[in-house]
CSV table of C-alpha atoms in Angstrom, one decimal:
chain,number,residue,atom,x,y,z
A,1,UNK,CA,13.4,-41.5,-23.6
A,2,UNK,CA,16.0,-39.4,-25.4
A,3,UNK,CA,13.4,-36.5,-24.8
A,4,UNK,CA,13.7,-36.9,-21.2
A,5,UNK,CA,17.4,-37.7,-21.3
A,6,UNK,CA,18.1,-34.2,-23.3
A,7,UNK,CA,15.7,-32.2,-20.5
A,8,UNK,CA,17.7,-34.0,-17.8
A,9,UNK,CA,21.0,-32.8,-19.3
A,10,UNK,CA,19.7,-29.4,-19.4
A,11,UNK,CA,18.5,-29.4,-15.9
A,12,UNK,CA,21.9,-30.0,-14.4
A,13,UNK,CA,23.5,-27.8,-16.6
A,14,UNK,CA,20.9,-25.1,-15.6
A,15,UNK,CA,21.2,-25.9,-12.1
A,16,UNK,CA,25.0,-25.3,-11.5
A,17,UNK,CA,26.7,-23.9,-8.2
A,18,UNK,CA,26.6,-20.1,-9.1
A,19,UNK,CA,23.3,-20.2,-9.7
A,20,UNK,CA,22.5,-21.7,-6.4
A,21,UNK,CA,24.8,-18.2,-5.5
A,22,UNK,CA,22.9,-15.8,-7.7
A,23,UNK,CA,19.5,-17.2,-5.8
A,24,UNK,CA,21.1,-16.2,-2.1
A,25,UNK,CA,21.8,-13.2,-3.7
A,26,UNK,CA,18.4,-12.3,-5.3
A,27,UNK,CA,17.0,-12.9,-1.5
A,28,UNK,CA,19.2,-10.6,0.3
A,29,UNK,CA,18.3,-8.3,-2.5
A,30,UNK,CA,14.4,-8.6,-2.1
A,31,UNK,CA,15.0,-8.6,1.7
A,32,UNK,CA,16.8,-4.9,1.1
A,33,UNK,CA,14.8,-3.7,-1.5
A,34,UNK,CA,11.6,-4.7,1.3
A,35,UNK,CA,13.0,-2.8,3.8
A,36,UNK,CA,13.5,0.6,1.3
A,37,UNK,CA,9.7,0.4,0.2
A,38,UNK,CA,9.0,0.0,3.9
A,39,UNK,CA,11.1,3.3,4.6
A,40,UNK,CA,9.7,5.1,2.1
A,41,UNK,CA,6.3,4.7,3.0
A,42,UNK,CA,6.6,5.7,6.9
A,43,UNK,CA,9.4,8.3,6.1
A,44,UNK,CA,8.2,10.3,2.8
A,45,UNK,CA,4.9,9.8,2.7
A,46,UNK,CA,4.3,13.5,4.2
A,47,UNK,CA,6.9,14.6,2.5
A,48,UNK,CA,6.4,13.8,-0.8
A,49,UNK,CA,2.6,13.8,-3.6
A,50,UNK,CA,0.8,10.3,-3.7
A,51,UNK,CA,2.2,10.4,-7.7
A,52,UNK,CA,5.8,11.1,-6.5
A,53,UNK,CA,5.5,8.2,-4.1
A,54,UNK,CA,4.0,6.1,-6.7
A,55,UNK,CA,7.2,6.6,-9.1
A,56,UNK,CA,9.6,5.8,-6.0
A,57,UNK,CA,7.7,2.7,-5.0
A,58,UNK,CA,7.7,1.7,-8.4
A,59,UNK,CA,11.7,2.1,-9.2
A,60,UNK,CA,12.6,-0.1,-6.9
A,61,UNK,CA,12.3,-3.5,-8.6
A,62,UNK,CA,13.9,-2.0,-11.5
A,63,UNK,CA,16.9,-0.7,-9.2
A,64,UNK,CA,17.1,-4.8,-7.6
A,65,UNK,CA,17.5,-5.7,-11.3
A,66,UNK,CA,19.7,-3.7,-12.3
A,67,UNK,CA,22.1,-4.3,-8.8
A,68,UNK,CA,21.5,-8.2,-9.8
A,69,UNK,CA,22.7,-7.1,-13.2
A,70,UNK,CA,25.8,-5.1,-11.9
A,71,UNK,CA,26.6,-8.2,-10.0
A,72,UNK,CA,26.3,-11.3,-12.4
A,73,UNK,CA,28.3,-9.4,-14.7
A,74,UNK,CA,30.9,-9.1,-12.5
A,75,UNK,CA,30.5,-13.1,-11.4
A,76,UNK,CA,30.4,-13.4,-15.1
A,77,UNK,CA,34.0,-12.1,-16.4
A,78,UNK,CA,31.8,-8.8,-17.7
A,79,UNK,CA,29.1,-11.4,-19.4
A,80,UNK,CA,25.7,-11.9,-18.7
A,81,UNK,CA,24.8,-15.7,-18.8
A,82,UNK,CA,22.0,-17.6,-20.6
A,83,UNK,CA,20.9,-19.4,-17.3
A,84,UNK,CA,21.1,-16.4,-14.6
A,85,UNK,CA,18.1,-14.0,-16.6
A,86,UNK,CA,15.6,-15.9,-14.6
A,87,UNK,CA,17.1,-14.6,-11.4
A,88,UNK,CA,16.3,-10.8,-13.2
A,89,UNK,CA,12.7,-12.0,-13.4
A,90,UNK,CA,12.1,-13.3,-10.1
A,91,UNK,CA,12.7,-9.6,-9.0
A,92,UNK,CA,9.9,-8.1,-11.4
A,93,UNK,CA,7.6,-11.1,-10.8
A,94,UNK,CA,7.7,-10.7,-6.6
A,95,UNK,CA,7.4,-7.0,-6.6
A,96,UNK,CA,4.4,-7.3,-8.6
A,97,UNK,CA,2.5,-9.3,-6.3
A,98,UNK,CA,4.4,-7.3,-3.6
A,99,UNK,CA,3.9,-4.2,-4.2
A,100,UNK,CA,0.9,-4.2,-6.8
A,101,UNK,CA,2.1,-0.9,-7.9
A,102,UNK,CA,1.1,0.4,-11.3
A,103,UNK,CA,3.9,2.6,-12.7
A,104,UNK,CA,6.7,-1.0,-11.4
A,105,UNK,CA,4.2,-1.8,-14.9
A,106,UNK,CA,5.4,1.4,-17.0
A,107,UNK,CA,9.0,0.4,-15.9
A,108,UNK,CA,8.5,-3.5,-16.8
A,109,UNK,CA,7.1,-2.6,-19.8
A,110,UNK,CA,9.8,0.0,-20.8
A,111,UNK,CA,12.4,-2.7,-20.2
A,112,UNK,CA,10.9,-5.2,-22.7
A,113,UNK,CA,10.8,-2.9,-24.8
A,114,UNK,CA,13.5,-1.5,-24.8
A,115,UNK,CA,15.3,-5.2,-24.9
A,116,UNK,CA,13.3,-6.0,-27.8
A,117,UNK,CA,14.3,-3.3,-29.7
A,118,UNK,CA,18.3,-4.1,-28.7
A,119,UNK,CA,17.6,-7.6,-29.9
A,120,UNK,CA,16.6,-7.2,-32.7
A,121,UNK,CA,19.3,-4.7,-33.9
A,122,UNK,CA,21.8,-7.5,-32.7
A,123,UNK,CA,20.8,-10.3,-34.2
A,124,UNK,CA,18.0,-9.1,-37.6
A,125,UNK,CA,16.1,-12.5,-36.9
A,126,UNK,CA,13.2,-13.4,-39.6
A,127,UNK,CA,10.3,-12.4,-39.9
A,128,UNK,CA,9.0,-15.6,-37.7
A,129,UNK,CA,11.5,-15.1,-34.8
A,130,UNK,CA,10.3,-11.4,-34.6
A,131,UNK,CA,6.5,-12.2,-34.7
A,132,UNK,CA,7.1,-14.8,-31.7
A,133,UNK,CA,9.3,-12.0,-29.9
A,134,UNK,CA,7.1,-9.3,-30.3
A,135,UNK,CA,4.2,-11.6,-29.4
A,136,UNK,CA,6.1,-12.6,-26.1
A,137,UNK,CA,6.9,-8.3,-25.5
A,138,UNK,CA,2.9,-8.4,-25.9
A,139,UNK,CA,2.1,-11.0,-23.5
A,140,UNK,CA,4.4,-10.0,-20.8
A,141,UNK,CA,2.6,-6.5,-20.2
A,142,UNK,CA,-0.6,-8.3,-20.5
A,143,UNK,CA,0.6,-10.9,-17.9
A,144,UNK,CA,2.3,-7.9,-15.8
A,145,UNK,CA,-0.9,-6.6,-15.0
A,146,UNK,CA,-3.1,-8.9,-14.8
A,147,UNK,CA,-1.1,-10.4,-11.9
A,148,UNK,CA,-0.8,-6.9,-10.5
A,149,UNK,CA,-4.6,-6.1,-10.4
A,150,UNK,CA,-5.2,-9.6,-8.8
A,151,UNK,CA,-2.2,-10.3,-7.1
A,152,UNK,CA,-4.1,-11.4,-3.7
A,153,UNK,CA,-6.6,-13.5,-5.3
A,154,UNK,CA,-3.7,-15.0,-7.3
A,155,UNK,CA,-1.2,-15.9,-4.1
A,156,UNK,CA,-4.1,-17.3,-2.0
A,157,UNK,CA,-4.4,-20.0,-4.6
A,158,UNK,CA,-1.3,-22.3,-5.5
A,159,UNK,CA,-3.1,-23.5,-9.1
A,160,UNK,CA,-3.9,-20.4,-9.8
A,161,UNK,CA,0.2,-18.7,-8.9
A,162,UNK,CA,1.7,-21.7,-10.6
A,163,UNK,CA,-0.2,-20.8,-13.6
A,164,UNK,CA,0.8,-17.2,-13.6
A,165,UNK,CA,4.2,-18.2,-13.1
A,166,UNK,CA,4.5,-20.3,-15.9
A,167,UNK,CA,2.8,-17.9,-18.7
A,168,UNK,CA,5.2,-15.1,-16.8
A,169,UNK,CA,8.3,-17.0,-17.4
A,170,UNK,CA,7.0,-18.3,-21.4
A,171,UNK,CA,6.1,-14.4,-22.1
A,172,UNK,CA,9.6,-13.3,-21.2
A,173,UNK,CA,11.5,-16.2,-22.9
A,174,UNK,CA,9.7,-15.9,-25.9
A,175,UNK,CA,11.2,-12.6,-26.4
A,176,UNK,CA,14.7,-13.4,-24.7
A,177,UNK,CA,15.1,-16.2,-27.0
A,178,UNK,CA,15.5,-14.0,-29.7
A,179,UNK,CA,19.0,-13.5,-28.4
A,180,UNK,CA,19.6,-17.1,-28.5
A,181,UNK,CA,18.6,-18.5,-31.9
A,182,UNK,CA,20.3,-21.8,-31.3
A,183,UNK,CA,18.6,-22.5,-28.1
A,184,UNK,CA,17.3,-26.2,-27.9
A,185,UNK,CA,13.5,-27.3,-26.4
A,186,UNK,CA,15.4,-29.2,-24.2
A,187,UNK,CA,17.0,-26.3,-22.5
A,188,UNK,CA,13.9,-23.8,-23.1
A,189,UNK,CA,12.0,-26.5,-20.7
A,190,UNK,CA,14.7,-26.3,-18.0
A,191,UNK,CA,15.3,-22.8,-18.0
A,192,UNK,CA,11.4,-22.3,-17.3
A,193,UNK,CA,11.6,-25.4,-14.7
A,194,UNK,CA,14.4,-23.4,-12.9
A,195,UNK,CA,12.4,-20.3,-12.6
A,196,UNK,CA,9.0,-21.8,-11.4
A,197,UNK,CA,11.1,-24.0,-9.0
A,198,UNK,CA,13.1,-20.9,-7.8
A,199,UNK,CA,9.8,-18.5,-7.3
A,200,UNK,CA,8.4,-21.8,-5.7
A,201,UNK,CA,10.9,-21.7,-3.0
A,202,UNK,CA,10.2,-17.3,-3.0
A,203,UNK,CA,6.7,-18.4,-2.7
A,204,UNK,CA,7.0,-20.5,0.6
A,205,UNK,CA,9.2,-17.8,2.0
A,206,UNK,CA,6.7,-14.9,1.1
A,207,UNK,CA,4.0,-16.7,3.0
A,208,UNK,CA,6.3,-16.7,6.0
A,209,UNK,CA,6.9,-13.5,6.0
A,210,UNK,CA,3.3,-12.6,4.9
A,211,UNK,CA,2.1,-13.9,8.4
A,212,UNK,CA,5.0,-12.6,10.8
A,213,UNK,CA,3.9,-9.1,8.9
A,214,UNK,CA,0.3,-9.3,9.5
A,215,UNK,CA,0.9,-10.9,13.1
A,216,UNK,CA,3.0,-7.1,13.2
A,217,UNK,CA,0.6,-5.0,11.7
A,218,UNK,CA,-2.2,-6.5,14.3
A,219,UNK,CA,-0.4,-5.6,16.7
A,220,UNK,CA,0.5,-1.8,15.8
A,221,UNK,CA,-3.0,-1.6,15.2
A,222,UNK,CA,-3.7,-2.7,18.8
A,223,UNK,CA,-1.5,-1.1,20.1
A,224,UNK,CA,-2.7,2.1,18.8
A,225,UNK,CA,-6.6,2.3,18.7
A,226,UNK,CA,-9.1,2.8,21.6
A,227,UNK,CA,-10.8,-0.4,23.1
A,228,UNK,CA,-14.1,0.5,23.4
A,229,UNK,CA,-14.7,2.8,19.7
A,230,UNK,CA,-11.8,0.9,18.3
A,231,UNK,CA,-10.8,4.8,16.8
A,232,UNK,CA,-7.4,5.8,16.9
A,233,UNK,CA,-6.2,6.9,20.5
A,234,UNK,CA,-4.7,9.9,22.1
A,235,UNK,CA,-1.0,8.6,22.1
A,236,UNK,CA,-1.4,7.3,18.3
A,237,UNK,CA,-3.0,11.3,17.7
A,238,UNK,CA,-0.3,12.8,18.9
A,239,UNK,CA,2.3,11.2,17.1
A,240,UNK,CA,0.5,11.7,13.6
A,241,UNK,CA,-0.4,15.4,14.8
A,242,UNK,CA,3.4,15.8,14.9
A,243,UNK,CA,4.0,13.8,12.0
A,244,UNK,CA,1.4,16.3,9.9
A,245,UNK,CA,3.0,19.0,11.7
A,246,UNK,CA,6.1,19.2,10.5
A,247,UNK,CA,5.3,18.0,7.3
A,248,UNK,CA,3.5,21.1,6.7
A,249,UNK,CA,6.4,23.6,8.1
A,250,UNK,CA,8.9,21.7,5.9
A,251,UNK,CA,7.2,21.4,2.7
A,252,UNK,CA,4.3,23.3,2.9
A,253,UNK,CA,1.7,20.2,2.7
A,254,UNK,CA,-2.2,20.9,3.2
A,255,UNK,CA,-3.6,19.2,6.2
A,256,UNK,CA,-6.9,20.5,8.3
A,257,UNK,CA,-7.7,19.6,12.2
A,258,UNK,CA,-11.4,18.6,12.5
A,259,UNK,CA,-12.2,18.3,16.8
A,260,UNK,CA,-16.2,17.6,17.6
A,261,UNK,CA,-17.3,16.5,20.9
A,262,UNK,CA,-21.1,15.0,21.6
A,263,UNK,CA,-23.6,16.8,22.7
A,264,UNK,CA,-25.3,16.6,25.8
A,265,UNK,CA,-23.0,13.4,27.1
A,266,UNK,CA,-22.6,14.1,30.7
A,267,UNK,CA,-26.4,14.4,30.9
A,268,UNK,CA,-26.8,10.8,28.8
A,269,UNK,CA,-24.5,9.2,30.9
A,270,UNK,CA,-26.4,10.3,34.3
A,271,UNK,CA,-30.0,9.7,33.0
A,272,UNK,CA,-29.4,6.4,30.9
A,273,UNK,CA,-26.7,4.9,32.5
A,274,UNK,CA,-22.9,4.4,31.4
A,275,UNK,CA,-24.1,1.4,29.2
A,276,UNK,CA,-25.6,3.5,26.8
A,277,UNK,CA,-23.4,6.5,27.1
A,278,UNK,CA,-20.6,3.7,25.4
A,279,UNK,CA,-23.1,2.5,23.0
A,280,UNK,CA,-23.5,6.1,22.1
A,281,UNK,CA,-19.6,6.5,21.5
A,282,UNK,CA,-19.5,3.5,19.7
A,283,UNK,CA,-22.0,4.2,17.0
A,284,UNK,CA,-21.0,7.5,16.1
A,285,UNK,CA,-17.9,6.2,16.0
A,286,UNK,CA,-18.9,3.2,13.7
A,287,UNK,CA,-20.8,6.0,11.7
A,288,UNK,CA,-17.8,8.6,11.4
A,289,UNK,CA,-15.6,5.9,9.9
A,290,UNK,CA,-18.3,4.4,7.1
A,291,UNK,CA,-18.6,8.2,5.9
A,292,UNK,CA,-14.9,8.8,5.8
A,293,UNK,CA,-14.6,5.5,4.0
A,294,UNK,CA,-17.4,6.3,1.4
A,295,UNK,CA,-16.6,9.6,1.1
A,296,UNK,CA,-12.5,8.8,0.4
A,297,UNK,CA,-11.9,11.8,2.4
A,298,UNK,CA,-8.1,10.3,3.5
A,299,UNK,CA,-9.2,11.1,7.1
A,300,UNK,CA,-8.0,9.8,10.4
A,301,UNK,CA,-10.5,9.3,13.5
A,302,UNK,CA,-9.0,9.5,16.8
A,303,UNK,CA,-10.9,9.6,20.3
A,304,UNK,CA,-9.0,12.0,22.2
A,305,UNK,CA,-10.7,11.6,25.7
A,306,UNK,CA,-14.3,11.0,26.7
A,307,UNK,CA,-16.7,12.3,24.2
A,308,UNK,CA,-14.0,14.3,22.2
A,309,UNK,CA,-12.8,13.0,18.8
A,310,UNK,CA,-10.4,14.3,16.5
A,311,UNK,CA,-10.2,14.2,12.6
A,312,UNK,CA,-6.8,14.5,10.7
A,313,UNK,CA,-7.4,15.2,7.4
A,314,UNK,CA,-4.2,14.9,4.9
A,315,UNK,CA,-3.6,16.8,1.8
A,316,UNK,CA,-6.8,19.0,2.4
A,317,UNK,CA,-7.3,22.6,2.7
A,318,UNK,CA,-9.7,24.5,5.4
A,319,UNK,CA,-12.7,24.2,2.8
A,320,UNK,CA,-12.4,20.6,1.7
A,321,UNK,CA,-12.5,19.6,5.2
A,322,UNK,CA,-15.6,21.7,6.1
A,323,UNK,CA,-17.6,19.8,3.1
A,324,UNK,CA,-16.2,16.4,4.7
A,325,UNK,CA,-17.0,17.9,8.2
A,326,UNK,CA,-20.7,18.6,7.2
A,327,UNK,CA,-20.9,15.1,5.6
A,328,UNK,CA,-19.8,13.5,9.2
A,329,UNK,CA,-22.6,15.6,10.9
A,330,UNK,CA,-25.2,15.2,8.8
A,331,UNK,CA,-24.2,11.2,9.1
A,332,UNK,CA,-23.9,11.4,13.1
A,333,UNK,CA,-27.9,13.0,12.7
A,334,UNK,CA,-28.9,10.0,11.8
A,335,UNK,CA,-27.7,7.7,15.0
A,336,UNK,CA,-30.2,6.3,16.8
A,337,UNK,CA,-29.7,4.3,20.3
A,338,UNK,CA,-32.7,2.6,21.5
A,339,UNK,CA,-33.0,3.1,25.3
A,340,UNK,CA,-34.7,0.0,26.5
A,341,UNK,CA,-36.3,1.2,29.6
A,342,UNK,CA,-37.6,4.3,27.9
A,343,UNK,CA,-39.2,2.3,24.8
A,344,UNK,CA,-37.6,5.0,22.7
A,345,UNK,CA,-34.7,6.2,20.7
A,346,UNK,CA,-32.0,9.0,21.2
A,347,UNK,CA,-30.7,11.0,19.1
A,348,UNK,CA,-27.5,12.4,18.4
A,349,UNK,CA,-25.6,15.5,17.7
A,350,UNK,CA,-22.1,16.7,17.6
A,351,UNK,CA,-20.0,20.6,17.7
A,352,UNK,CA,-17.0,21.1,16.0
A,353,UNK,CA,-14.2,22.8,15.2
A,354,UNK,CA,-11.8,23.1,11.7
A,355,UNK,CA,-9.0,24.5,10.9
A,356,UNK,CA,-5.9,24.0,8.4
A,357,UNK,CA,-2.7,24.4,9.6
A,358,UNK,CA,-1.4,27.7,8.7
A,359,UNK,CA,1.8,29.7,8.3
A,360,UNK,CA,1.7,31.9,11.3
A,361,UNK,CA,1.5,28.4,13.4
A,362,UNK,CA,5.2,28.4,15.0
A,363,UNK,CA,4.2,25.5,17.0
A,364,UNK,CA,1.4,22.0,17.0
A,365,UNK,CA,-0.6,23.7,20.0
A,366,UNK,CA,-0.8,26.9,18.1
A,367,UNK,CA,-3.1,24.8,15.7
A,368,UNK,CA,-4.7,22.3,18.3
A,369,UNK,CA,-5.8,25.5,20.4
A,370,UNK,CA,-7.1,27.6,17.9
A,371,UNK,CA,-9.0,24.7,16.8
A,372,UNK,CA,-10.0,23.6,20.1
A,373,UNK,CA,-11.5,27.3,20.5
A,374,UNK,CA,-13.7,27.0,17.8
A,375,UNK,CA,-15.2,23.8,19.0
A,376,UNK,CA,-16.2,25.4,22.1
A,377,UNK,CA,-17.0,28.3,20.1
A,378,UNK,CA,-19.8,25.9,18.6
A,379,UNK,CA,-21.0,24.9,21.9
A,380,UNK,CA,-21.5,28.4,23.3
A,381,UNK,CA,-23.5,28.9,20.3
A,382,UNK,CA,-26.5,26.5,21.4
A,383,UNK,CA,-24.1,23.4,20.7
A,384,UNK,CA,-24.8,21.3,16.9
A,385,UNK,CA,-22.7,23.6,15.5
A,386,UNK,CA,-19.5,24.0,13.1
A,387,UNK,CA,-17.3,26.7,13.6
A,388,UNK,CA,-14.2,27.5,11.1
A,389,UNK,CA,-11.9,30.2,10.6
A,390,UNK,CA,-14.5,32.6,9.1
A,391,UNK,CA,-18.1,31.8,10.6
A,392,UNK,CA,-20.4,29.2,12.8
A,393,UNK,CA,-22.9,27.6,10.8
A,394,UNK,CA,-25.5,26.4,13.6
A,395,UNK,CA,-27.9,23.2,12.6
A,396,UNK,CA,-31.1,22.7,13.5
């Protein structure tokens, strides 16, 4: 009974009114920090390397923490209390499932470090203390990315997050205890009680918003994709043409325009029938996306009108989107639509046109022509055809 009576004591003392304060706090900060990951991604990600993004995504928890820290020490007359460092972890542990971005790891693991190191010089604990703080350093990157690699898995089940929690919160305050030799069991349990109570509450809000974001998402996709392919459509093209655009004539970022039309449509439509003509659209469509997919080629598929698609290709030069290009066709070869009355099968081919966006292009249609020209180019050649900057390579 005096157990429980000593963990009770601790509780309340843990649970005092600025803490309550601090918690507001850490939410407006997550809410903030949220919103700059968001911005980053729609707003740099032209403008900056996948790597470079990378390193900004993974700053920002460690720029919430250290804002937290900016302001507790204020709250705290310039001192950083016992009971508020699980408001600091909160912020690591929810960008982790958040973000699920490796180098938030290199800057987690740098931290414990780092205060490992600084403890140590403060206080020279024995040889027991330091085992069981360097053993918690240990199991705190370990933790870190475990949850990080299975983050989804781990926030779709409530055993398996309170679990995680828990051996996240012990990790940490097996090494922060080093700072605070005379800490009791008593207060060890409630400090780790707090924290899986407050990312409890984080947890029931994360779902929340988890929903209202996917409900969103749903929607832009809708919004912006054709109803009968389910490709990308002409108003969603444009906008990313732009986008790609002016990427390029600020900072000089690779990109390559890939248009192909299908062969022969008109006349499928008028002997088969319309029904077939869309089932035609549809599975080169459904084609064109599984090789972009396997082939982790980072292109875009738009339908642009009819039986004209588009391809935007990020980050790649001229040549690497003629290898992807010739990948696409070779794919589209193999479609085959049953035609019902017919007993038989049709087959399909495409022409095409690539180019890479290029300094003499003062503006988008510069591009978008040039590139259009070479697609009919390919058709005036005898159609199933690819036509670049430098040749038309006809296939039989």
């Amino acid at each position: 009974m005096q157990y429980l009576n000593n963990y009770w004591d601790a509780l309340t003392h843990v649970f005092k009114q600025s803490s309550l304060e601090g918690f507001f706090v850490v939410i407006g900060i997550l809410a903030i920090s949220l919103l700059l990951s968001v911005f980053m991604q729609e707003r740099l990600r032209m403008r900056v390397s996948s790597n470079t993004m990378n390193w900004l995504l993974g700053a920002v928890p460690l720029m919430a923490v250290l804002t937290l820290q900016v302001y507790l020490i204020m709250m705290n007359n310039n001192q950083l209390a016992l009971t508020e460092t699980n408001l600091q972890l909160i912020i690591f542990l929810y960008f982790l499932f958040i973000l699920k971005n490796r180098v938030q790891l290199v800057f987690e693991g740098l931290t414990a470090v780092g205060l490992l190191i600084y403890f140590v010089n403060m206080q020279h604990p024995s040889v027991g203390r330091f085992a069981l703080a360097v053993l918690g350093a240990i199991a705190v990157i370990l933790i870190s990315a475990y949850i990080q690699k299975r983050a989804d898995s781990i926030i779709d089940h409530p055993w398996k997050y309170l679990a995680m929690i828990l051996l996240y919160a012990n990790a940490w305050w097996m090494m922060l205890s080093l700072l605070y030799p005379n800490i009791t069991v008593a207060k060890y349990l409630a400090l780790i009680t707090k924290f899986i109570i407050f990312m409890g509450v984080i947890h029931i809000l994360n779902i929340f918003v988890r929903r209202m974001w996917k409900h969103y998402i749903t929607l832009q996709k809708n919004i912006g994709r054709d109803f009968l392919t389910n490709a990308y459509n002409r108003e969603s093209f444009d906008s990313v043409f732009n986008e790609v655009f002016d990427a390029f004539s600020n900072n000089q970022i690779p990109w390559s325009l890939l248009l192909f039309d299908i062969d022969n449509f008109k006349q499928v439509n008028d002997t088969y029938g319309h029904l077939v003509g869309d089932e035609v659209l549809k599975q080169v469509t459904s084609s064109v996306q599984s090789t972009l997919i396997e082939t982790n080629s980072s292109g875009q598929l738009f339908r642009l009108g009819g039986e004209e698609f588009g391809i935007i290709f990020r980050n790649k030069t001229e040549m690497e989107a003629v290898e992807a290009a010739e990948i696409i066709m070779q794919h589209i070869e193999e479609v085959r639509v049953p035609i019902a009355k017919d007993n038989t099968v049709l087959n399909v081919t495409v022409s095409a046109g690539v180019s890479e966006q290029k300094l003499e292009d003062a503006k988008a249609l510069d591009l978008y022509g040039r590139v259009d020209s070479y697609l009919y180019t390919s058709k005036n050649e005898g159609k199933h055809a690819l036509t670049t900057s430098n040749w038309t390579r006809k296939y039989n």
